[in-house]
PDB file of N, CA and C in Angstrom:
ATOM      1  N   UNK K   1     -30.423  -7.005  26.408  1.00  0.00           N
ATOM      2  CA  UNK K   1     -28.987  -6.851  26.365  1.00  0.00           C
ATOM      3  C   UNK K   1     -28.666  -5.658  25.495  1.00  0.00           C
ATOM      4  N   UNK K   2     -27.801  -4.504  26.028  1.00  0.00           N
ATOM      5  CA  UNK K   2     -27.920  -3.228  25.548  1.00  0.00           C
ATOM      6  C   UNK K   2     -26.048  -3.278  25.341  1.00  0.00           C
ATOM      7  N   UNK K   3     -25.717  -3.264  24.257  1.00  0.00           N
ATOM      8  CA  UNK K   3     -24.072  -3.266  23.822  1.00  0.00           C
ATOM      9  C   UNK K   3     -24.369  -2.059  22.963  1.00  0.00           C
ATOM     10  N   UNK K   4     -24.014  -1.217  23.337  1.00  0.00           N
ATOM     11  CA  UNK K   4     -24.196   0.401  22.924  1.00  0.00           C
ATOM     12  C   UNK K   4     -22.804   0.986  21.787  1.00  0.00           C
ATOM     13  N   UNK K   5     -23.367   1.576  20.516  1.00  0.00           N
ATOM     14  CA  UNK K   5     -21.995   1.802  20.304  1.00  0.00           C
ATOM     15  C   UNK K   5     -21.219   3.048  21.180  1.00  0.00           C
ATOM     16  N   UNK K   6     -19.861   2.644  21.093  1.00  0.00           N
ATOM     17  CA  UNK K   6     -18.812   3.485  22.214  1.00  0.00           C
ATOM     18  C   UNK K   6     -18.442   4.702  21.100  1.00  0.00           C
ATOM     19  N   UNK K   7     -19.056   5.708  21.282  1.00  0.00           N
ATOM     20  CA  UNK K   7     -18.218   7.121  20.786  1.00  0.00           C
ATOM     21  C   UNK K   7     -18.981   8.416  21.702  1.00  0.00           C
ATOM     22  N   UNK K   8     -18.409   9.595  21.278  1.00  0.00           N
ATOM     23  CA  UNK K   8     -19.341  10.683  21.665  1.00  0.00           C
ATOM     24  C   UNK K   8     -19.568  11.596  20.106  1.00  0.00           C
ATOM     25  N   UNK K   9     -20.619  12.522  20.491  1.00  0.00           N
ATOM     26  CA  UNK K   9     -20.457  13.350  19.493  1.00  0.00           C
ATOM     27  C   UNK K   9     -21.357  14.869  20.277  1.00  0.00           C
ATOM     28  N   UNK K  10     -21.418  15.840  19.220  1.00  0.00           N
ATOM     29  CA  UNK K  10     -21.366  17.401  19.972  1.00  0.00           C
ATOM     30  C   UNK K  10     -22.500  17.032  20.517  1.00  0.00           C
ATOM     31  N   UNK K  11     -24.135  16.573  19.934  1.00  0.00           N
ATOM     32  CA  UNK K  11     -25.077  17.095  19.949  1.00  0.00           C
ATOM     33  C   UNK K  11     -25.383  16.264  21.345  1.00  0.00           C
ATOM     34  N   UNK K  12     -25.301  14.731  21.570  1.00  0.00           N
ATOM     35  CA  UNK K  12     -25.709  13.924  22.307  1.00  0.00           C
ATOM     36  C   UNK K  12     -24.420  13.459  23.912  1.00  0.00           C
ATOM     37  N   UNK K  13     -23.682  14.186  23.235  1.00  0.00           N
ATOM     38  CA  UNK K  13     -22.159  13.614  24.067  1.00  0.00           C
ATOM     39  C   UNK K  13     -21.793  12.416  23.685  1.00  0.00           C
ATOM     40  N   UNK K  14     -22.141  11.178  25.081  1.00  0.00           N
ATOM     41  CA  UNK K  14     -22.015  10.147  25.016  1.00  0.00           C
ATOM     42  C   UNK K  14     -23.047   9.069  24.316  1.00  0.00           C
ATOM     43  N   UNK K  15     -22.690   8.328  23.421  1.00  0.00           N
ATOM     44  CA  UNK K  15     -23.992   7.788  22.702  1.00  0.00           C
ATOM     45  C   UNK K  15     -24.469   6.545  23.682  1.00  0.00           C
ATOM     46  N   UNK K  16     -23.137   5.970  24.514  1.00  0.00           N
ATOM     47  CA  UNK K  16     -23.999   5.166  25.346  1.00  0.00           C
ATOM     48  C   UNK K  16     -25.278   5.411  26.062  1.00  0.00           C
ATOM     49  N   UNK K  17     -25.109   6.791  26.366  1.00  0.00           N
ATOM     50  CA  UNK K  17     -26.636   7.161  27.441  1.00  0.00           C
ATOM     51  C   UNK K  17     -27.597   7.502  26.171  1.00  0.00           C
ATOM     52  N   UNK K  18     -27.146   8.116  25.315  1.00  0.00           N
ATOM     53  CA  UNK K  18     -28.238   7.862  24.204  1.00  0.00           C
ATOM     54  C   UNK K  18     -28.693   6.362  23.627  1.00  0.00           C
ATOM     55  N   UNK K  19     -28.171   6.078  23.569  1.00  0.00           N
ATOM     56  CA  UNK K  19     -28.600   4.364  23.031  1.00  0.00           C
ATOM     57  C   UNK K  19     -29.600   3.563  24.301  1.00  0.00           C
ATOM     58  N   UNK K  20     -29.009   4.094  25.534  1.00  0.00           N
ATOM     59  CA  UNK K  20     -30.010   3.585  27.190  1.00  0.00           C
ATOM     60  C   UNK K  20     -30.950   4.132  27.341  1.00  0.00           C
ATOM     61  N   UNK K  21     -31.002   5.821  27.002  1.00  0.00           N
ATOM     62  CA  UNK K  21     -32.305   6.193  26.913  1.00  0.00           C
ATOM     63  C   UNK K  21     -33.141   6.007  25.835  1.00  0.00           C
ATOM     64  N   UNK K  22     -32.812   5.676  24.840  1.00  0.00           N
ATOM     65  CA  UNK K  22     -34.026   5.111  23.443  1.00  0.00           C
ATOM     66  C   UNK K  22     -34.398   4.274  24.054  1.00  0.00           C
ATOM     67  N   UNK K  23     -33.368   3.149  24.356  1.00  0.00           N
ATOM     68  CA  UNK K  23     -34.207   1.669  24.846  1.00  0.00           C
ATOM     69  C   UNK K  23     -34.939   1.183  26.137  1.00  0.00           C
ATOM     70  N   UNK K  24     -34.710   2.180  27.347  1.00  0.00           N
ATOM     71  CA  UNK K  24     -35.205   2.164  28.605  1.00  0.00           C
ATOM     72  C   UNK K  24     -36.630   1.660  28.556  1.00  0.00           C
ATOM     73  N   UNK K  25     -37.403   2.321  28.041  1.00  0.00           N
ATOM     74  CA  UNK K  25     -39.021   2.264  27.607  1.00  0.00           C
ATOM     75  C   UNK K  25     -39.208   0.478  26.878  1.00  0.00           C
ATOM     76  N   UNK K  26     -38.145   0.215  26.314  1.00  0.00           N
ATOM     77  CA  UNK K  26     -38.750  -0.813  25.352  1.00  0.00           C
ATOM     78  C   UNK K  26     -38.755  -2.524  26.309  1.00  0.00           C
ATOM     79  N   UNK K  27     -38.100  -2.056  27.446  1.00  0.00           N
ATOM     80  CA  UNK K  27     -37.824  -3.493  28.116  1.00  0.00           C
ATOM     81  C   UNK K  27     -39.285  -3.106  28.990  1.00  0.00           C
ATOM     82  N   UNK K  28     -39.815  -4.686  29.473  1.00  0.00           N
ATOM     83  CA  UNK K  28     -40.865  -4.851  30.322  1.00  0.00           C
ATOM     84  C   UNK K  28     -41.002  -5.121  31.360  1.00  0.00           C
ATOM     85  N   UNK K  29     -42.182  -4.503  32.247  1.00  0.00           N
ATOM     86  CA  UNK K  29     -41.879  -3.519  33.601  1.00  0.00           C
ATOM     87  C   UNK K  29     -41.143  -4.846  34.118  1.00  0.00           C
ATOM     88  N   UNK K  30     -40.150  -4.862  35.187  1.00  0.00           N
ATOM     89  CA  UNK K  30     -39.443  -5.896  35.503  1.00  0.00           C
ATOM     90  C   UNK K  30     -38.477  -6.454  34.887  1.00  0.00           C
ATOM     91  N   UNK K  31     -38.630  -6.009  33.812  1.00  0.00           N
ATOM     92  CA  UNK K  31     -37.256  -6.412  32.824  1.00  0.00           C
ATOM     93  C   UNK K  31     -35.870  -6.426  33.166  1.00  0.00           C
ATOM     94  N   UNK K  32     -34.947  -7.398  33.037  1.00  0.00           N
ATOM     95  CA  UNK K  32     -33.319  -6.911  32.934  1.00  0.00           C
ATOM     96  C   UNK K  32     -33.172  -6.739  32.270  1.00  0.00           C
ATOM     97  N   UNK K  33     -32.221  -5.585  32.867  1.00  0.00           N
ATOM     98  CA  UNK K  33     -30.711  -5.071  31.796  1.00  0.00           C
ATOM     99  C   UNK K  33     -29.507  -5.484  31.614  1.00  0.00           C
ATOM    100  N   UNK K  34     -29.004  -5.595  30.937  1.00  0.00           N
ATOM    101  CA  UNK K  34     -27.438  -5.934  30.895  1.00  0.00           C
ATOM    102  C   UNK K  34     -26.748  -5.047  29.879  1.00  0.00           C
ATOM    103  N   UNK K  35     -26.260  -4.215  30.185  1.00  0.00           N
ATOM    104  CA  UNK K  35     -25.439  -2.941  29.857  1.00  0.00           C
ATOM    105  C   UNK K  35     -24.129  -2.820  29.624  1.00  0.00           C
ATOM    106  N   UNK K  36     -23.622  -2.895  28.512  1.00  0.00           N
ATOM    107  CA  UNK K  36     -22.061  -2.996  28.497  1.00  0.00           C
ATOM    108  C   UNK K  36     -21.704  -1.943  28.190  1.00  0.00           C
ATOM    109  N   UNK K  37     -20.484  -0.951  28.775  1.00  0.00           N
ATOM    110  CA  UNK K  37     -20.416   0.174  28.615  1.00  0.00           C
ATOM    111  C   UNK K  37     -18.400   0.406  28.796  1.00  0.00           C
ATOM    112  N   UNK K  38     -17.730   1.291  28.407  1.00  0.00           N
ATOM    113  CA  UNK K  38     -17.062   1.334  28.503  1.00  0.00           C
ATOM    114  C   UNK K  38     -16.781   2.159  30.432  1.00  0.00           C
ATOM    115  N   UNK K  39     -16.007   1.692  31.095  1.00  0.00           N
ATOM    116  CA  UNK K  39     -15.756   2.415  32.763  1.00  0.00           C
ATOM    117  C   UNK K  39     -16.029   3.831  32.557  1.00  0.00           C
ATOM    118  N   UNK K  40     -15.290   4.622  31.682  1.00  0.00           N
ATOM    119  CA  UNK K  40     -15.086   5.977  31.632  1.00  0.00           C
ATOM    120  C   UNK K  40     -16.794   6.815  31.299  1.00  0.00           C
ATOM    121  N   UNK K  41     -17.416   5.494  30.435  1.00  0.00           N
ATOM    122  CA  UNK K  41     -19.239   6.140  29.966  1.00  0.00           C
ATOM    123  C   UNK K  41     -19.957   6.021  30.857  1.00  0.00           C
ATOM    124  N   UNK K  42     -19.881   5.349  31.985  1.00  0.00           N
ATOM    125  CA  UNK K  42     -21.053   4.876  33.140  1.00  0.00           C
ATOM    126  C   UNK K  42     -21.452   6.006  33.699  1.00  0.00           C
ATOM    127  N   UNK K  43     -20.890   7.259  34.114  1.00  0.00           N
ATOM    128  CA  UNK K  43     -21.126   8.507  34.462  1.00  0.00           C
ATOM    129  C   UNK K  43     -22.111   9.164  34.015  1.00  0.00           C
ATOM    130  N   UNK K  44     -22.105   8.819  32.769  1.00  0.00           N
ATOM    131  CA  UNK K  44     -22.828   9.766  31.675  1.00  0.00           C
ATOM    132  C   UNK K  44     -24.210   8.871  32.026  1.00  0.00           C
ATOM    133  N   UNK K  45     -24.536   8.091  32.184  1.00  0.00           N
ATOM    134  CA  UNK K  45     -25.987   7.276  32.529  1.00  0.00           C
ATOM    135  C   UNK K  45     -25.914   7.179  33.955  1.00  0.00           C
ATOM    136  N   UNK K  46     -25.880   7.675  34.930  1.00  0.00           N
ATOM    137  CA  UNK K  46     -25.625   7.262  36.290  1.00  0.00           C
ATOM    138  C   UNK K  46     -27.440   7.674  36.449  1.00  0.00           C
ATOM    139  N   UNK K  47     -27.887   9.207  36.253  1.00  0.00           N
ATOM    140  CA  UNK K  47     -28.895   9.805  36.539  1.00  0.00           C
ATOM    141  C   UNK K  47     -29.995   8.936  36.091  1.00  0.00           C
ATOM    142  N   UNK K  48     -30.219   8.322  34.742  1.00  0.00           N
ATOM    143  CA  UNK K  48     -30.604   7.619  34.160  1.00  0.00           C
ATOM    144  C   UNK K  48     -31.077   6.582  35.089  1.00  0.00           C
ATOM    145  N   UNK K  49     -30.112   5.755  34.722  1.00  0.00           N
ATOM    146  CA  UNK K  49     -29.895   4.155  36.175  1.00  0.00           C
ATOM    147  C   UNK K  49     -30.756   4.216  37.282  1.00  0.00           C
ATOM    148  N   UNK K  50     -30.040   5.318  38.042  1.00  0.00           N
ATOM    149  CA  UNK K  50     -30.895   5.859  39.543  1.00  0.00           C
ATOM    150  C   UNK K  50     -32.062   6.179  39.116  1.00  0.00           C
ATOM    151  N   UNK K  51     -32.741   6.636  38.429  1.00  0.00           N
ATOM    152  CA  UNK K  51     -34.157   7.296  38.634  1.00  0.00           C
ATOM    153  C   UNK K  51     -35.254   5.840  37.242  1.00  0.00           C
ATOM    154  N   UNK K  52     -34.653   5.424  36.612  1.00  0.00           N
ATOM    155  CA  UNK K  52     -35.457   4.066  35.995  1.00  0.00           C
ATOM    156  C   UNK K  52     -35.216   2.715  36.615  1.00  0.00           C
ATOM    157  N   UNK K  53     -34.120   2.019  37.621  1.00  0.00           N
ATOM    158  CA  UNK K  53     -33.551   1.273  37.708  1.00  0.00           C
ATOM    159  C   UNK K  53     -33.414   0.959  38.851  1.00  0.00           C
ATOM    160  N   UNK K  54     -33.952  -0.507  39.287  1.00  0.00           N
ATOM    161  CA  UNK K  54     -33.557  -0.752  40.440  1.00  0.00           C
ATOM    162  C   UNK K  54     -32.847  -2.206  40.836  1.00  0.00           C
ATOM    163  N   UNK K  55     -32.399  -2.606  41.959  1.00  0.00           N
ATOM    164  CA  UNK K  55     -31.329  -3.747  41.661  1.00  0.00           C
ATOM    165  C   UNK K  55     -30.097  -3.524  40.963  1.00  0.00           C
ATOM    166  N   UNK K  56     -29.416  -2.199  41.070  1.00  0.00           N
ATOM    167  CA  UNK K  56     -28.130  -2.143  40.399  1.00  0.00           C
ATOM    168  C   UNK K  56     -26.794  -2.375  40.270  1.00  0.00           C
ATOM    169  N   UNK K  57     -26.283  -3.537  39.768  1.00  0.00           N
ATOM    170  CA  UNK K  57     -25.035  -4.088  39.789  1.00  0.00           C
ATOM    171  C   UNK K  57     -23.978  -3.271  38.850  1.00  0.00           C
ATOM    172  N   UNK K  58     -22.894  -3.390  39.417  1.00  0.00           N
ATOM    173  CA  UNK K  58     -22.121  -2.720  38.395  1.00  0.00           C
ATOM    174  C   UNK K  58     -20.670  -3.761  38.655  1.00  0.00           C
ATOM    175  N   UNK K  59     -20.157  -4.693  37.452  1.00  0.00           N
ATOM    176  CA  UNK K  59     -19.063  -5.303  37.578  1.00  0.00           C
ATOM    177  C   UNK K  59     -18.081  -5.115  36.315  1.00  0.00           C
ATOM    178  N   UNK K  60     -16.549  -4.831  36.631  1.00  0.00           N
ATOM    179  CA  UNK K  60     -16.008  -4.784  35.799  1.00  0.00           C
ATOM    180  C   UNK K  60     -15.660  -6.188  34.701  1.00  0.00           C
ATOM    181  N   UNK K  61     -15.214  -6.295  33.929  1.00  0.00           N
ATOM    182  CA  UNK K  61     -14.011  -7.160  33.011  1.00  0.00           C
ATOM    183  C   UNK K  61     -13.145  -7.795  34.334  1.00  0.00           C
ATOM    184  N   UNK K  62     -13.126  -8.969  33.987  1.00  0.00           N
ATOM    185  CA  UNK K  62     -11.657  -8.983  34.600  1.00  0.00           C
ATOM    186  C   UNK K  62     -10.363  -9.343  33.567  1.00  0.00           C
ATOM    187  N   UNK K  63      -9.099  -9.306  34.912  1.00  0.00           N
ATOM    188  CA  UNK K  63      -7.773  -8.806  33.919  1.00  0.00           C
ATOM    189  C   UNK K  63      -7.547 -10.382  32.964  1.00  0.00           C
ATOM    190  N   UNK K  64      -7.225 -10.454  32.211  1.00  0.00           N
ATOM    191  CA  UNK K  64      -6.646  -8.785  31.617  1.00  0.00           C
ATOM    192  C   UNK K  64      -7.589  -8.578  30.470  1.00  0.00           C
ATOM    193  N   UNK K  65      -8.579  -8.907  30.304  1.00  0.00           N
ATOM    194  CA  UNK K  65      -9.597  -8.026  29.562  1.00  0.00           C
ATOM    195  C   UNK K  65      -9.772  -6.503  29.846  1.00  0.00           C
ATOM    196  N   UNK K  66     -10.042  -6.464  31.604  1.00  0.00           N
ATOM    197  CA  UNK K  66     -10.853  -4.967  31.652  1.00  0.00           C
ATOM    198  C   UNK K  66      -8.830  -4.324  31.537  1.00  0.00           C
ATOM    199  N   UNK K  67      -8.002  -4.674  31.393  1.00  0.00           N
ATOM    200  CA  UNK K  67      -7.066  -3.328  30.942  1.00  0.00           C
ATOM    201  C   UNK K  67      -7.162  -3.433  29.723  1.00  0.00           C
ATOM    202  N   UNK K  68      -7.529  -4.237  29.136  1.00  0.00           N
ATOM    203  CA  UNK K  68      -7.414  -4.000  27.229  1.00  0.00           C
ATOM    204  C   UNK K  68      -8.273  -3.356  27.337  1.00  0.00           C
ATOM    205  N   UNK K  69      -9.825  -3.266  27.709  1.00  0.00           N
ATOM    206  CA  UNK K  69     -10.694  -2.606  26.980  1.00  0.00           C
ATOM    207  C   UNK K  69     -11.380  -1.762  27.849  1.00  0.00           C
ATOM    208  N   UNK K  70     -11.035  -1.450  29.133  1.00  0.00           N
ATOM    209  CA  UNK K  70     -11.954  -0.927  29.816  1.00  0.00           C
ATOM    210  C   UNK K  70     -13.213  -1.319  29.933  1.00  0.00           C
ATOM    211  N   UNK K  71     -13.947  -2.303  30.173  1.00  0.00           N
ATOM    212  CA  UNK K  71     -15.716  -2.156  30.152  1.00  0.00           C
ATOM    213  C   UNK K  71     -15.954  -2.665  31.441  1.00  0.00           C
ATOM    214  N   UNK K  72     -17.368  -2.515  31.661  1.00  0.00           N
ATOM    215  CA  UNK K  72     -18.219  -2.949  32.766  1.00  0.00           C
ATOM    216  C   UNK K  72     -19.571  -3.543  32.038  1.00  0.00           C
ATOM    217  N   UNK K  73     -19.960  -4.322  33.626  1.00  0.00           N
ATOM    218  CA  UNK K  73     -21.370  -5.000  32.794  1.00  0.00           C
ATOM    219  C   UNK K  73     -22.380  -4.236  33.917  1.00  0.00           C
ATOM    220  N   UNK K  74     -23.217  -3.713  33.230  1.00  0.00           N
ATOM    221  CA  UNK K  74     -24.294  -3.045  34.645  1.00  0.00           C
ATOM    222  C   UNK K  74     -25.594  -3.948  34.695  1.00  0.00           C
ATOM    223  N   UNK K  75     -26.046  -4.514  35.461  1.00  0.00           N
ATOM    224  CA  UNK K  75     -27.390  -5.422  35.383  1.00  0.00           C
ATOM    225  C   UNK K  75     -28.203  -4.830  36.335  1.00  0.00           C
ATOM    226  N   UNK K  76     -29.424  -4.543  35.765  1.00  0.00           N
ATOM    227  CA  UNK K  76     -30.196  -3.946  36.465  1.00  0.00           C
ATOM    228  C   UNK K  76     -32.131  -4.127  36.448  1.00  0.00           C
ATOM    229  N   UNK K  77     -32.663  -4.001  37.391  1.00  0.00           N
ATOM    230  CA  UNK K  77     -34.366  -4.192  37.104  1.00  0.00           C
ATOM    231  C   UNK K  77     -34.640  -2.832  36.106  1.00  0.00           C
ATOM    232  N   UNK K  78     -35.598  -2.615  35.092  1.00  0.00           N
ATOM    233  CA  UNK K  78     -36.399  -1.754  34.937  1.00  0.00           C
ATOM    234  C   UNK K  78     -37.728  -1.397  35.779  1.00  0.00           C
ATOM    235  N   UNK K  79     -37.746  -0.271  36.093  1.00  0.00           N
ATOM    236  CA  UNK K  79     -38.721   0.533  37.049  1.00  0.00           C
ATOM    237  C   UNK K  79     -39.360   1.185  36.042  1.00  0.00           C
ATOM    238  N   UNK K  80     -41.290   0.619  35.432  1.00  0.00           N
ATOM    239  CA  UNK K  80     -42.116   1.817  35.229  1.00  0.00           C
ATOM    240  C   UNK K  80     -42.210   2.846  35.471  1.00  0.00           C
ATOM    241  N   UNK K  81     -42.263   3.606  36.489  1.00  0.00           N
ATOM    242  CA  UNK K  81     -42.117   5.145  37.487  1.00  0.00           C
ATOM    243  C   UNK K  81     -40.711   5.450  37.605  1.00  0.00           C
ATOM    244  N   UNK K  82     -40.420   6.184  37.161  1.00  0.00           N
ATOM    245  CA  UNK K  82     -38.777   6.672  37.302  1.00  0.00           C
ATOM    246  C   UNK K  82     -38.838   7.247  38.690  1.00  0.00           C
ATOM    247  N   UNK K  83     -38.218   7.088  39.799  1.00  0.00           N
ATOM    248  CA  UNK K  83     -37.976   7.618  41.202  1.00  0.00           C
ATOM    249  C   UNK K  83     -37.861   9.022  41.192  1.00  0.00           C
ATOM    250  N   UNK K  84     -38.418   9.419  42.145  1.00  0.00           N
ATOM    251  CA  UNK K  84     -38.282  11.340  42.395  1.00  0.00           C
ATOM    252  C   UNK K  84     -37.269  11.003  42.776  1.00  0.00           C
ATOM    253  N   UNK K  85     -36.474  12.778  42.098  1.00  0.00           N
ATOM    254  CA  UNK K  85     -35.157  12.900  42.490  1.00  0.00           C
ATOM    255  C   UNK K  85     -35.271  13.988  43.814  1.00  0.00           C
ATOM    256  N   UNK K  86     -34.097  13.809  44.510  1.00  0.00           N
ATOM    257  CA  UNK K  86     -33.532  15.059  45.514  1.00  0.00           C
ATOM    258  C   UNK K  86     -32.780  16.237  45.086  1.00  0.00           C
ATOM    259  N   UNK K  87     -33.743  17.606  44.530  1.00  0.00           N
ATOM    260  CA  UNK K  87     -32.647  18.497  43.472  1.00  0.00           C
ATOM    261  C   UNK K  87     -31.852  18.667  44.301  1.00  0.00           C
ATOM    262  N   UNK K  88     -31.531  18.687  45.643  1.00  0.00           N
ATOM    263  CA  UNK K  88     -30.376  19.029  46.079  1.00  0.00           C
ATOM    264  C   UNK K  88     -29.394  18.264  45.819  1.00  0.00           C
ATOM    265  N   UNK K  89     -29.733  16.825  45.926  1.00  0.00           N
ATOM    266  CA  UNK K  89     -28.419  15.725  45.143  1.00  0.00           C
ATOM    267  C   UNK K  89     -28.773  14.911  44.358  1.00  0.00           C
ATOM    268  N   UNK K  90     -27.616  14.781  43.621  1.00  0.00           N
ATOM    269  CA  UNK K  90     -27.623  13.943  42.436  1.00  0.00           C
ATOM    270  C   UNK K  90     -28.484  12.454  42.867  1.00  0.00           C
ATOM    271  N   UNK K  91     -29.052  11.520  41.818  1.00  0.00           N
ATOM    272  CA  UNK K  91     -29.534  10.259  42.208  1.00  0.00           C
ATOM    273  C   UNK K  91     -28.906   9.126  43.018  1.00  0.00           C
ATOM    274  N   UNK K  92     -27.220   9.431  42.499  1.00  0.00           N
ATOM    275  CA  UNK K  92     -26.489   8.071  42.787  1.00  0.00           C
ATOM    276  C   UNK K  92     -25.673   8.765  44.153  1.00  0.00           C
ATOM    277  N   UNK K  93     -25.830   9.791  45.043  1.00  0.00           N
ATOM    278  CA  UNK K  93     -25.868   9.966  45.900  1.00  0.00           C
ATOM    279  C   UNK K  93     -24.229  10.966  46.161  1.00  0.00           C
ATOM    280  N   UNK K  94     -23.804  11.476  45.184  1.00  0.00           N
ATOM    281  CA  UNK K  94     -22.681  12.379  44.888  1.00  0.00           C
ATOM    282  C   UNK K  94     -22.361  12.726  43.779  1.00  0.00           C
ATOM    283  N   UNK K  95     -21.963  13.512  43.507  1.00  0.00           N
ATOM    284  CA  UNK K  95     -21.550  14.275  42.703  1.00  0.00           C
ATOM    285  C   UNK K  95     -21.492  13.339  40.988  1.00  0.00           C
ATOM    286  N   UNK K  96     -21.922  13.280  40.078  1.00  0.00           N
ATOM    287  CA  UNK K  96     -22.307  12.557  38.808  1.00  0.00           C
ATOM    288  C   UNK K  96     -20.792  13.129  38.392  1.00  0.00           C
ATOM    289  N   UNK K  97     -19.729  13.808  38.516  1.00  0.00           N
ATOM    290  CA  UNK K  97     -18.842  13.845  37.198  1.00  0.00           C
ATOM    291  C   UNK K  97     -17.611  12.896  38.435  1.00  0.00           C
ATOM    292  N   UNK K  98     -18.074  12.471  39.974  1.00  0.00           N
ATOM    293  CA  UNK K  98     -17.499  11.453  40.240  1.00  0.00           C
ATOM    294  C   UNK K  98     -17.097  10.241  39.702  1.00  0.00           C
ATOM    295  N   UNK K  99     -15.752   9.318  39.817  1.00  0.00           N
ATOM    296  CA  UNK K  99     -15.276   7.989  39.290  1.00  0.00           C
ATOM    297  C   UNK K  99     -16.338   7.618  39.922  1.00  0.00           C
ATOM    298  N   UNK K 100     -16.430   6.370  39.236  1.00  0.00           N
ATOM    299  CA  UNK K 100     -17.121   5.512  39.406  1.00  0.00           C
ATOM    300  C   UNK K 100     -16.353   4.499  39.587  1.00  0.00           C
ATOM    301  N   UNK K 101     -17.121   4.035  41.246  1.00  0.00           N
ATOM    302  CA  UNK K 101     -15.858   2.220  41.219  1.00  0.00           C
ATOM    303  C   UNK K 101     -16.653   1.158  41.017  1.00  0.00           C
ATOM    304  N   UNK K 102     -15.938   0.033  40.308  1.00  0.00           N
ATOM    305  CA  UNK K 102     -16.951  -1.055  40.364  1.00  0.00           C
ATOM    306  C   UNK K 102     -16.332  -2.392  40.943  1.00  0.00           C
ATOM    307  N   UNK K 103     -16.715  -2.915  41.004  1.00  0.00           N
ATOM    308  CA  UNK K 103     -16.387  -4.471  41.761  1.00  0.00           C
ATOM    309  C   UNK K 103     -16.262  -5.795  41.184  1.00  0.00           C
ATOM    310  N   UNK K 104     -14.805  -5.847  41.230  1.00  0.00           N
ATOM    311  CA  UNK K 104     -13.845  -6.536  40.128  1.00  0.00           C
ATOM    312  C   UNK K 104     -14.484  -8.281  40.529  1.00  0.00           C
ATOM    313  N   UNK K 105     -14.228  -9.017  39.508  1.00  0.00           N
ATOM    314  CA  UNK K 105     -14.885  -9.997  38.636  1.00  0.00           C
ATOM    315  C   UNK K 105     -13.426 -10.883  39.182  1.00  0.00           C
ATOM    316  N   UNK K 106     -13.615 -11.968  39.285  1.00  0.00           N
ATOM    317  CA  UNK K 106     -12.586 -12.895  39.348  1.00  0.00           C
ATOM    318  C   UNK K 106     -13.079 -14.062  38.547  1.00  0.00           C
ATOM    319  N   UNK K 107     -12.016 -14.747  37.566  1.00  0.00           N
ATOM    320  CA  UNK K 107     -12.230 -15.587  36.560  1.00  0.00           C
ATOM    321  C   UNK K 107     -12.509 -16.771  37.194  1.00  0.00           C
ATOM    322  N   UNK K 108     -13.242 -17.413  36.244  1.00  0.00           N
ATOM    323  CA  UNK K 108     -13.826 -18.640  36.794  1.00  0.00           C
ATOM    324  C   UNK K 108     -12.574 -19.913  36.620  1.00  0.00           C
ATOM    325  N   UNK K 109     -12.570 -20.626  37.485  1.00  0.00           N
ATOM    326  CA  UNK K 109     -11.642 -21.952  37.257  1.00  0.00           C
ATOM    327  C   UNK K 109     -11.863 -22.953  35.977  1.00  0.00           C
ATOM    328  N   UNK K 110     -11.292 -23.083  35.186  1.00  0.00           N
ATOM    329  CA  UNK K 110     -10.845 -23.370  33.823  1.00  0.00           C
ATOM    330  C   UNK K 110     -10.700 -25.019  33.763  1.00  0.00           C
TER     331      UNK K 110
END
C-alpha cells in the first residue's frame, strides 16, 4: 500500500512518481499495489504503471469525497521485466500529458 506524499518540487516534479519509483522494486514479483494518488498526479506515473504493471485498475473516490479531495486508488500486479516500450508511443497508448479518466466508485449500501 503506497499513500505517497502529495507535493511537487524542481528537482523530482511530482513526488508521487518519486515515492512509486523507490518502491516499485520492493514489492514481490506478483505483488499488489494499491496506490493512492491525487487525479491530477496519475499522469506523472502513467509510463511507470505501463511498463512495471500489469492488471491495471484505476478508480476514483466517490462523491463527495473525490470533490473534496480529488484522489484515485490505482491497483495493480507488479511485473519483474518492465515491458518494451513503442518509442513511437507513449505506454498507456496516447499522449502522457493526456487527462486521465477513471471509473467512478459508487458507495456501498449503509
Amino acid at each position: 500500500f503506497l499513500n505517497p506524499p502529495y507535493d511537487t518540487d524542481r528537482e523530482h516534479r511530482r513526488l508521487e512518481q518519486r515515492f512509486l519509483a523507490r518502491f516499485t522494486d520492493a514489492l514481490a514479483p506478483g505483488g499488489a499495489l494499491v496506490f493512492v494518488v491525487p487525479h491530477a498526479a496519475l499522469a506523472a506515473s502513467a509510463e511507470l504503471l505501463a511498463s512495471r504493471y500489469a492488471r491495471i485498475g484505476v478508480w476514483r473516490f466517490p462523491d463527495p469525497d473525490f470533490a473534496a479531495f480529488k484522489q484515485v486508488v490505482v491497483v495493480a500486479e507488479w511485473r519483474r521485466e518492465p515491458r518494451a516500450q513503442n518509442p513511437r508511443r507513449p505506454p498507456c497508448g496516447r499522449p502522457l500529458t493526456a487527462e486521465v479518466t477513471c471509473t467512478p466508485v459508487s458507495r456501498s449500501p449503509e
